[in-house]
């Protein structure tokens, strides 16, 4: 089955070629959903001037070439084409969709290798709310690409190297490995860092030891590296608790932190200098990508090696981009990172292309992540002004969800299971339903609501369908009667569902999961109207109508569950 809008685009383009010549075959028919019909094509308005004919005359010529169209086409107003599909066409396509294991979602041929850089918490500190969006959006993009048949390589670019680790390792030695591991595994990384920092600022002996430890770490001293591994292993174990709670697909094998690129940094600098891509400027090795200037209108440098000989983020990112292209064979690289890094990545991509490390055949894209705000419209923080721990935030969402279902008679195990699913859906869907580059207000009261465009409302829609099937005494997979769309609410739902396959492809190509959320919310809204207007298992519904409506319910359930799974949103059978 094919999205009706795609079918209409092809048919109208063919009509344009027949009516006005093949040079017009690639014109955009400008087809949009319409309140006056199923769709409206506005191409006559844009073509009229070029053809030196009135828009209405152009529209009539197009309509004449669509005489065999499965539906009706009317010319209205100054030259709009109002298109209404035949019910039989929608029913036929809906039946094909129900029989298709992939619900009309195609696969990319040839498949591509997609490298996705996401989550990337700083191991020196606790995971906080700033990591939530990069983790959720990145994971949804990984799921979408894999569903379309692409090979996805996840890269969790941890901040696991650098000068802070000197004081962190020394503090670990001061309090003992066992106590340090227990604190880090308990998610007290921020407290661990703050204690180390306090000693660094107030104790000269500790500061001297910490600086010396940085040198032994960077030189590869075996004992220092062992201590670093003790710290990192405990920290990653806690990160994994957060990932497990969120239900994201990152594993330890996806870790590709800053430490991984440390052995490549000298060669990165040497090769950029040798090729002439980088040059010395005020004692630092810099690349000056064309088109970037500072406030003084002078060329803006991307500093590859600092004047003191140290490396920075640009060095690591240049090494990473070469590794991902050359070693991982990436066709497309997605960096799911905060908006504030936009200029940095623009310059890194430009520098990599200048060096020949990022060829034109490979796409590099910064999937910009907007800031999470509190109800006061400012960066989301605790009342004391500190970053909110991500685990605390997620646990609060689960607790709110538990209170939501407290009086529904579930046993404790089922209540915990549903509360977890609802809490995670509330947080993840709220994030994904807004454009990833937009700011949004984190409001748990709104997020856990079962009305409006929320995760729990989407879950409630699937639970409602499951309830219908329990009353009918059959499983959704057994509903295979022909889909007949006799009532307006049935027709509206059936027509909408046909757009699922093309929508998934568009969302994946454009890295826009919020559009999938919008589609699913509209699906749930149309389902609600159908539920109110078209009884399925109520007394008085004849068996044939019942089976036809059960088939439509089964198709709707599969679309909702598949779409939510692609977003990483859990779907409990009961609410």
XYZ file of C-alpha atoms in Angstrom:
575
model
C 0.000 0.000 0.000
C 1.090 3.567 -0.582
C 0.393 6.841 1.137
C -2.560 8.368 -0.779
C -0.750 11.688 -0.882
C 2.154 10.041 -2.715
C -0.240 8.311 -5.114
C -1.950 11.624 -5.804
C 1.358 13.393 -6.376
C 2.372 10.836 -8.998
C -1.037 10.853 -10.703
C -1.239 14.647 -10.882
C 2.334 14.897 -12.188
C 1.428 12.415 -14.932
C -1.651 14.503 -15.729
C 0.518 17.634 -15.903
C 2.820 15.970 -18.415
C -0.087 14.849 -20.591
C -1.851 18.218 -20.415
C 1.074 20.618 -20.773
C 4.122 18.620 -21.865
C 6.786 16.438 -20.213
C 8.728 19.481 -18.998
C 6.045 19.924 -16.328
C 6.143 16.319 -15.079
C 8.323 17.155 -12.078
C 6.272 20.139 -10.881
C 5.158 19.934 -7.254
C 1.357 19.391 -7.314
C 1.183 21.113 -3.897
C -1.170 18.486 -2.455
C -2.326 19.091 1.098
C -5.084 17.664 3.320
C -8.268 19.713 2.934
C -11.329 20.500 5.019
C -13.447 20.504 1.846
C -12.292 17.107 0.514
C -9.662 14.520 1.353
C -6.933 16.555 -0.338
C -6.482 19.763 -2.290
C -3.984 20.322 -5.132
C -2.961 23.933 -5.649
C -0.571 23.453 -8.576
C -2.857 25.260 -11.042
C -2.352 28.483 -9.112
C 1.434 28.293 -9.398
C 1.506 27.081 -13.023
C -1.022 29.499 -14.504
C 1.375 32.396 -14.934
C 4.007 30.263 -16.646
C 1.409 28.781 -18.990
C -0.264 32.172 -19.584
C -3.643 30.676 -18.820
C -6.119 31.261 -16.021
C -5.685 29.043 -12.932
C -9.174 27.633 -13.346
C -8.486 26.728 -16.969
C -5.287 24.973 -15.923
C -7.152 23.116 -13.181
C -9.849 21.974 -15.615
C -7.170 20.667 -18.004
C -5.567 18.662 -15.176
C -8.943 17.264 -14.079
C -9.678 16.139 -17.647
C -6.520 14.033 -17.606
C -7.605 12.280 -14.395
C -10.819 10.743 -15.688
C -9.827 7.266 -14.487
C -8.995 8.478 -10.979
C -10.374 6.294 -8.105
C -12.559 8.999 -6.651
C -13.842 12.435 -7.562
C -12.012 15.625 -8.505
C -13.718 19.001 -8.492
C -12.420 22.414 -9.458
C -13.356 25.061 -6.927
C -12.721 28.757 -6.436
C -10.099 30.324 -8.689
C -8.507 26.947 -9.532
C -8.219 24.606 -6.574
C -8.509 20.868 -7.227
C -10.544 19.215 -4.458
C -9.799 15.488 -4.428
C -11.960 12.876 -2.694
C -10.809 9.265 -2.781
C -13.281 6.459 -3.405
C -14.190 4.513 -0.268
C -13.359 1.295 -2.101
C -9.800 2.519 -2.735
C -9.224 3.367 0.937
C -10.717 0.039 2.051
C -8.566 -1.924 -0.388
C -5.385 -0.175 0.754
C -6.299 -0.593 4.431
C -6.804 -4.330 3.906
C -3.400 -4.600 2.237
C -1.864 -2.683 5.112
C -3.426 -5.002 7.703
C -1.955 -7.999 5.878
C 1.507 -6.409 5.652
C 3.826 -7.256 8.588
C 5.560 -3.888 8.081
C 2.376 -1.802 7.826
C 3.541 -0.191 4.609
C 6.907 0.884 5.987
C 9.515 0.266 3.308
C 13.241 -0.370 3.620
C 16.103 1.740 2.334
C 17.877 0.235 -0.665
C 20.809 0.133 -0.646
C 21.020 0.292 3.116
C 23.353 2.781 4.744
C 25.671 2.801 7.725
C 24.432 5.451 10.153
C 26.675 6.530 13.030
C 24.718 8.243 15.814
C 26.578 10.131 18.540
C 24.202 10.561 21.476
C 23.750 10.675 25.254
C 27.443 11.359 26.039
C 27.318 12.182 29.768
C 30.393 13.499 31.554
C 31.793 10.707 33.694
C 33.258 13.254 36.091
C 29.747 14.178 37.220
C 26.298 12.643 37.692
C 23.901 12.329 34.757
C 21.543 15.304 34.919
C 18.492 16.499 33.012
C 20.695 17.990 30.312
C 21.469 14.452 29.146
C 17.830 13.390 28.932
C 16.980 14.890 25.550
C 20.169 13.816 23.766
C 19.614 10.273 25.038
C 15.926 10.036 24.141
C 16.123 11.721 20.728
C 19.252 9.821 19.731
C 17.749 6.500 20.725
C 14.564 7.136 18.740
C 16.638 7.959 15.640
C 18.619 4.739 16.102
C 15.381 2.734 16.302
C 13.931 4.437 13.224
C 17.007 3.848 11.069
C 17.251 0.209 12.098
C 13.574 -0.303 11.294
C 14.215 0.970 7.763
C 17.051 -1.513 7.318
C 20.052 0.724 7.920
C 23.052 -0.437 9.930
C 23.221 1.762 13.011
C 26.436 2.255 14.976
C 25.708 3.908 18.304
C 28.496 6.048 19.778
C 28.246 7.086 23.415
C 30.958 9.772 23.458
C 31.520 9.843 27.220
C 33.529 12.602 28.816
C 35.965 10.163 30.393
C 39.379 11.820 30.013
C 41.174 15.037 30.827
C 42.490 17.093 33.727
C 39.586 16.530 36.201
C 40.481 12.848 36.398
C 43.701 13.653 38.240
C 41.811 14.981 41.249
C 39.087 12.335 40.933
C 41.611 9.490 41.084
C 43.425 11.091 44.032
C 40.132 11.497 45.898
C 39.354 7.847 45.155
C 42.670 6.897 46.769
C 41.971 9.129 49.775
C 38.596 7.576 50.626
C 39.451 4.063 49.456
C 38.419 2.141 46.371
C 35.530 0.318 48.042
C 33.928 3.498 49.381
C 34.457 5.291 46.071
C 32.869 2.506 44.048
C 29.875 2.369 46.382
C 29.358 6.128 46.096
C 29.674 6.157 42.298
C 27.405 3.140 41.811
C 24.803 4.866 43.999
C 24.671 7.797 41.593
C 26.567 10.254 43.743
C 29.031 11.268 41.066
C 28.319 14.966 41.557
C 28.999 14.735 45.291
C 32.192 12.788 44.548
C 33.330 15.491 42.110
C 32.438 18.321 44.495
C 34.436 16.739 47.326
C 37.449 16.305 45.050
C 37.138 19.855 43.754
C 36.884 21.279 47.258
C 40.142 19.574 48.270
C 41.794 20.690 45.020
C 40.897 24.321 45.778
C 41.869 24.278 49.447
C 44.672 21.729 49.860
C 47.975 22.483 48.102
C 49.331 18.979 48.694
C 46.205 17.458 47.129
C 46.457 19.877 44.193
C 50.089 18.872 43.591
C 49.184 15.180 43.712
C 46.203 15.690 41.374
C 48.298 17.495 38.768
C 50.962 14.816 38.925
C 48.266 12.180 38.522
C 47.085 13.829 35.299
C 50.580 13.379 33.894
C 50.786 9.717 34.886
C 47.318 9.113 33.428
C 48.206 10.712 30.107
C 51.516 8.849 29.954
C 49.746 5.499 30.382
C 51.057 4.554 33.830
C 49.594 1.066 34.523
C 48.580 1.700 38.141
C 46.929 5.026 37.267
C 45.078 3.406 34.379
C 43.870 0.666 36.747
C 42.476 3.293 39.105
C 40.891 5.128 36.185
C 39.178 1.878 35.158
C 37.899 1.371 38.717
C 36.361 4.842 38.601
C 34.943 4.464 35.089
C 33.535 0.966 35.591
C 31.596 2.073 38.676
C 30.357 5.202 36.904
C 29.229 3.286 33.824
C 27.373 0.769 35.983
C 25.285 3.643 37.308
C 24.777 5.084 33.827
C 23.418 1.687 32.819
C 20.854 1.844 35.629
C 19.574 5.086 34.113
C 19.566 3.613 30.609
C 17.709 0.515 31.831
C 15.085 2.645 33.548
C 14.633 4.742 30.403
C 14.544 1.672 28.180
C 17.134 2.984 25.736
C 19.217 0.673 23.573
C 22.726 1.855 24.545
C 25.088 -0.815 25.867
C 28.701 -0.896 27.034
C 29.801 -1.889 23.536
C 28.558 1.495 22.303
C 30.908 3.465 24.560
C 33.369 5.484 22.502
C 34.540 8.112 24.979
C 37.185 10.783 24.728
C 39.764 8.296 26.038
C 39.307 6.155 22.933
C 40.613 8.957 20.743
C 43.531 9.938 22.994
C 46.069 7.822 21.047
C 44.916 9.460 17.780
C 45.299 13.092 18.799
C 48.990 13.607 18.003
C 48.564 12.077 14.558
C 45.452 14.206 14.019
C 47.529 17.340 14.603
C 50.501 16.111 12.586
C 48.379 15.155 9.571
C 46.427 18.416 9.565
C 49.671 20.394 9.753
C 51.406 18.281 7.100
C 48.536 18.723 4.640
C 48.476 22.473 5.172
C 44.933 22.325 6.532
C 46.135 23.584 9.915
C 48.634 26.364 10.623
C 50.313 27.925 13.635
C 48.631 31.042 14.994
C 49.728 32.748 18.220
C 51.411 29.532 19.339
C 48.370 27.302 18.703
C 47.720 24.920 15.825
C 44.536 26.083 14.129
C 42.303 25.394 11.158
C 40.617 28.440 9.642
C 37.586 27.052 7.769
C 36.407 29.603 5.189
C 33.277 31.565 6.001
C 33.725 31.799 9.776
C 34.618 35.147 11.321
C 34.556 36.554 14.822
C 33.072 39.799 16.128
C 36.209 41.603 14.912
C 35.596 40.267 11.379
C 38.840 38.307 11.551
C 38.898 34.614 10.529
C 37.685 32.405 13.373
C 40.112 29.614 14.366
C 39.230 26.042 15.205
C 41.982 25.346 17.735
C 43.385 21.855 17.188
C 46.263 22.114 19.640
C 46.456 24.813 22.310
C 49.473 27.052 22.773
C 50.431 25.046 25.885
C 50.445 21.842 23.827
C 47.138 20.565 25.192
C 44.255 19.180 23.188
C 40.622 20.252 23.271
C 37.197 19.176 22.057
C 38.049 20.155 18.477
C 41.012 17.772 18.434
C 38.915 14.870 19.671
C 36.033 15.666 17.317
C 38.347 15.865 14.300
C 39.862 12.495 15.251
C 36.377 11.062 15.766
C 35.044 12.219 12.420
C 38.011 10.691 10.573
C 37.593 7.430 12.506
C 33.864 7.283 11.793
C 34.328 7.854 8.082
C 37.478 5.788 7.536
C 37.071 2.937 10.032
C 33.321 2.708 10.636
C 32.530 3.411 6.943
C 29.735 5.827 7.816
C 27.398 7.055 5.100
C 25.775 9.490 7.504
C 26.810 10.762 10.934
C 24.264 12.260 13.327
C 25.514 14.288 16.289
C 22.665 14.558 18.801
C 24.087 17.415 20.848
C 22.861 20.658 22.425
C 22.042 23.761 20.402
C 24.859 25.679 22.070
C 27.409 23.557 20.169
C 26.069 24.595 16.752
C 29.010 26.810 15.751
C 31.530 24.254 16.999
C 30.090 21.486 14.834
C 29.710 23.730 11.801
C 33.412 24.490 12.045
C 34.396 20.870 12.702
C 32.435 19.682 9.665
C 33.920 22.442 7.508
C 37.448 21.680 8.728
C 36.984 17.956 8.126
C 35.796 18.621 4.574
C 38.751 20.964 4.045
C 41.097 18.178 5.166
C 39.394 15.626 2.911
C 38.360 13.556 5.937
C 34.646 14.151 5.361
C 33.967 13.505 1.658
C 30.878 14.762 -0.153
C 29.530 11.197 -0.150
C 29.152 11.269 3.648
C 26.538 13.401 5.410
C 27.342 14.950 8.782
C 24.421 16.465 10.642
C 24.117 18.240 13.972
C 20.745 17.205 15.395
C 20.361 20.232 17.621
C 18.839 19.705 21.048
C 16.999 22.587 22.709
C 17.158 23.381 26.386
C 14.790 21.928 28.971
C 13.158 24.687 31.000
C 11.435 24.823 34.365
C 7.963 26.275 34.864
C 9.633 29.663 35.421
C 10.894 29.614 31.844
C 14.544 29.287 32.887
C 17.016 26.400 32.647
C 15.606 23.481 34.635
C 17.381 23.357 38.020
C 16.738 22.549 41.653
C 15.590 25.272 44.038
C 19.181 25.622 45.210
C 20.253 26.329 41.620
C 21.945 22.989 40.900
C 21.318 20.657 37.970
C 18.582 18.116 38.665
C 19.817 14.526 38.821
C 18.308 12.535 36.013
C 17.614 9.476 38.165
C 15.707 11.619 40.693
C 13.630 13.109 37.904
C 12.770 9.721 36.405
C 11.870 8.248 39.789
C 9.539 11.169 40.443
C 7.792 10.447 37.118
C 7.296 6.802 38.139
C 5.974 7.869 41.551
C 3.472 10.248 39.928
C 2.339 7.476 37.592
C 1.907 5.088 40.537
C -0.425 7.570 42.230
C -2.358 7.852 38.968
C -3.262 4.134 38.979
C -3.378 3.623 42.761
C -7.108 2.942 42.984
C -7.454 0.570 40.019
C -7.194 -2.672 41.947
C -3.920 -3.971 40.476
C -1.618 -6.167 42.547
C 1.682 -4.616 43.600
C 3.785 -6.267 40.880
C 1.450 -5.175 38.087
C 1.144 -1.712 39.602
C 4.945 -1.309 39.588
C 5.135 -2.524 35.997
C 2.450 -0.122 34.779
C 3.792 2.797 36.842
C 7.239 2.345 35.305
C 5.834 2.182 31.767
C 3.569 5.200 32.276
C 6.272 7.267 33.983
C 8.807 6.645 31.224
C 6.207 7.256 28.523
C 5.298 10.561 30.155
C 8.888 11.807 30.163
C 9.992 10.415 26.801
C 6.910 11.340 24.792
C 6.858 14.883 26.183
C 10.413 15.309 24.976
C 9.912 13.702 21.576
C 6.629 15.439 20.780
C 8.309 18.834 20.430
C 10.838 19.668 17.742
C 14.241 18.587 19.047
C 15.780 22.021 18.492
C 13.053 23.780 20.495
C 13.075 24.596 24.176
C 10.283 23.064 26.233
C 8.975 23.328 29.769
C 9.349 20.236 31.934
C 6.019 19.905 33.749
C 5.360 16.466 35.259
C 1.750 17.311 36.094
C 1.021 17.856 32.416
C 3.213 14.970 31.248
C 1.449 12.269 33.283
C -2.038 13.455 32.294
C -4.145 10.926 30.385
C -5.664 13.661 28.233
C -4.022 15.809 25.593
C -0.905 15.041 23.562
C 0.880 13.015 26.245
C 2.531 9.619 26.533
C -0.099 8.272 28.954
C -2.875 9.342 26.560
C -1.177 7.377 23.784
C -0.858 4.372 26.078
C -4.489 4.746 27.071
C -5.481 4.574 23.391
C -3.723 1.220 22.963
C -5.125 -0.085 26.263
C -8.623 0.882 25.129
C -8.236 -1.199 21.958
C -6.861 -4.119 23.962
C -9.916 -3.890 26.198
C -12.198 -4.128 23.148
C -10.482 -7.347 22.090
C -10.718 -8.836 25.584
C -14.472 -8.182 25.511
C -14.669 -9.726 22.035
C -12.829 -12.803 23.265
C -10.191 -12.809 20.508
C -6.605 -11.663 20.045
C -5.882 -8.644 17.780
C -3.909 -10.867 15.407
C -7.023 -12.964 14.792
C -9.016 -9.993 13.450
C -8.730 -10.490 9.706
C -12.182 -9.655 8.352
C -12.336 -7.283 5.353
C -12.097 -3.651 6.455
C -15.247 -1.743 5.443
C -15.387 1.991 6.131
C -19.099 2.705 6.140
C -19.277 5.435 8.791
C -17.488 8.808 8.511
C -15.430 8.108 11.650
C -14.289 4.772 10.212
C -13.354 6.358 6.921
C -11.405 9.186 8.543
C -9.421 6.749 10.679
C -8.746 4.362 7.806
C -7.584 7.125 5.455
C -5.254 8.565 8.078
C -3.605 5.206 8.819
C -2.563 4.809 5.182
C -0.010 7.596 5.618
C 2.015 5.710 8.249
C 4.650 4.121 5.999
C 5.620 7.281 4.143
C 5.552 9.308 7.359
C 8.072 6.968 9.021
C 10.390 7.307 6.016
C 10.143 11.110 6.092
C 10.680 11.306 9.864
C 13.812 9.152 9.594
C 15.275 11.078 6.675
C 14.706 14.447 8.346
C 15.571 13.392 11.939
C 12.207 14.697 13.146
C 10.609 12.258 15.613
C 8.140 14.948 16.728
C 6.308 14.463 13.423
C 5.765 10.788 14.258
C 4.351 11.872 17.624
C 1.955 14.236 15.840
C 0.807 11.429 13.529
C 0.228 9.059 16.436
C -1.654 11.700 18.428
C -3.939 12.300 15.458
C -4.396 8.532 15.199
C -5.432 8.351 18.859
C -7.782 11.321 18.422
C -9.474 9.739 15.394
C -9.691 6.471 17.319
C -11.495 8.271 20.143
C -14.088 9.624 17.700
C -14.460 6.174 16.147
C -14.902 4.640 19.605
C -17.698 7.063 20.455
C -19.535 6.851 17.142
C -18.980 3.256 16.009
C -19.731 0.602 18.654
C -17.687 -2.560 18.186
C -18.692 -5.121 20.820
C -21.819 -3.544 22.249
C -25.111 -5.382 22.221
C -26.988 -4.839 18.976
C -23.957 -4.660 16.671
C -24.346 -7.338 13.986
C -21.507 -9.907 13.717
C -20.353 -8.751 10.263
C -20.022 -5.107 11.332
C -18.367 -6.201 14.571
C -15.696 -8.195 12.715
C -15.065 -5.394 10.217
C -14.587 -2.887 13.020
C -12.364 -5.288 14.948
C -10.128 -5.468 11.867
C -9.883 -1.671 11.803
C -9.127 -1.694 15.538
C -6.370 -4.262 14.971
C -4.784 -2.122 12.270
C -4.962 0.963 14.472
C -3.419 -0.895 17.415
C -0.515 -2.129 15.309
C 0.179 1.370 13.967
C 0.103 2.882 17.467
C 2.269 0.183 19.014
C 4.767 0.159 16.142
C 5.028 3.937 16.119
C 5.480 4.159 19.888
C 8.096 1.411 19.802
C 10.034 3.351 17.153
C 10.015 6.279 19.565
C 11.111 4.054 22.448
C 7.855 4.622 24.352
C 6.682 1.529 26.305
C 3.122 0.273 25.850
C 1.489 -1.639 28.747
C -1.491 -3.870 27.978
C -3.523 -2.278 30.762
C -3.669 1.200 32.249
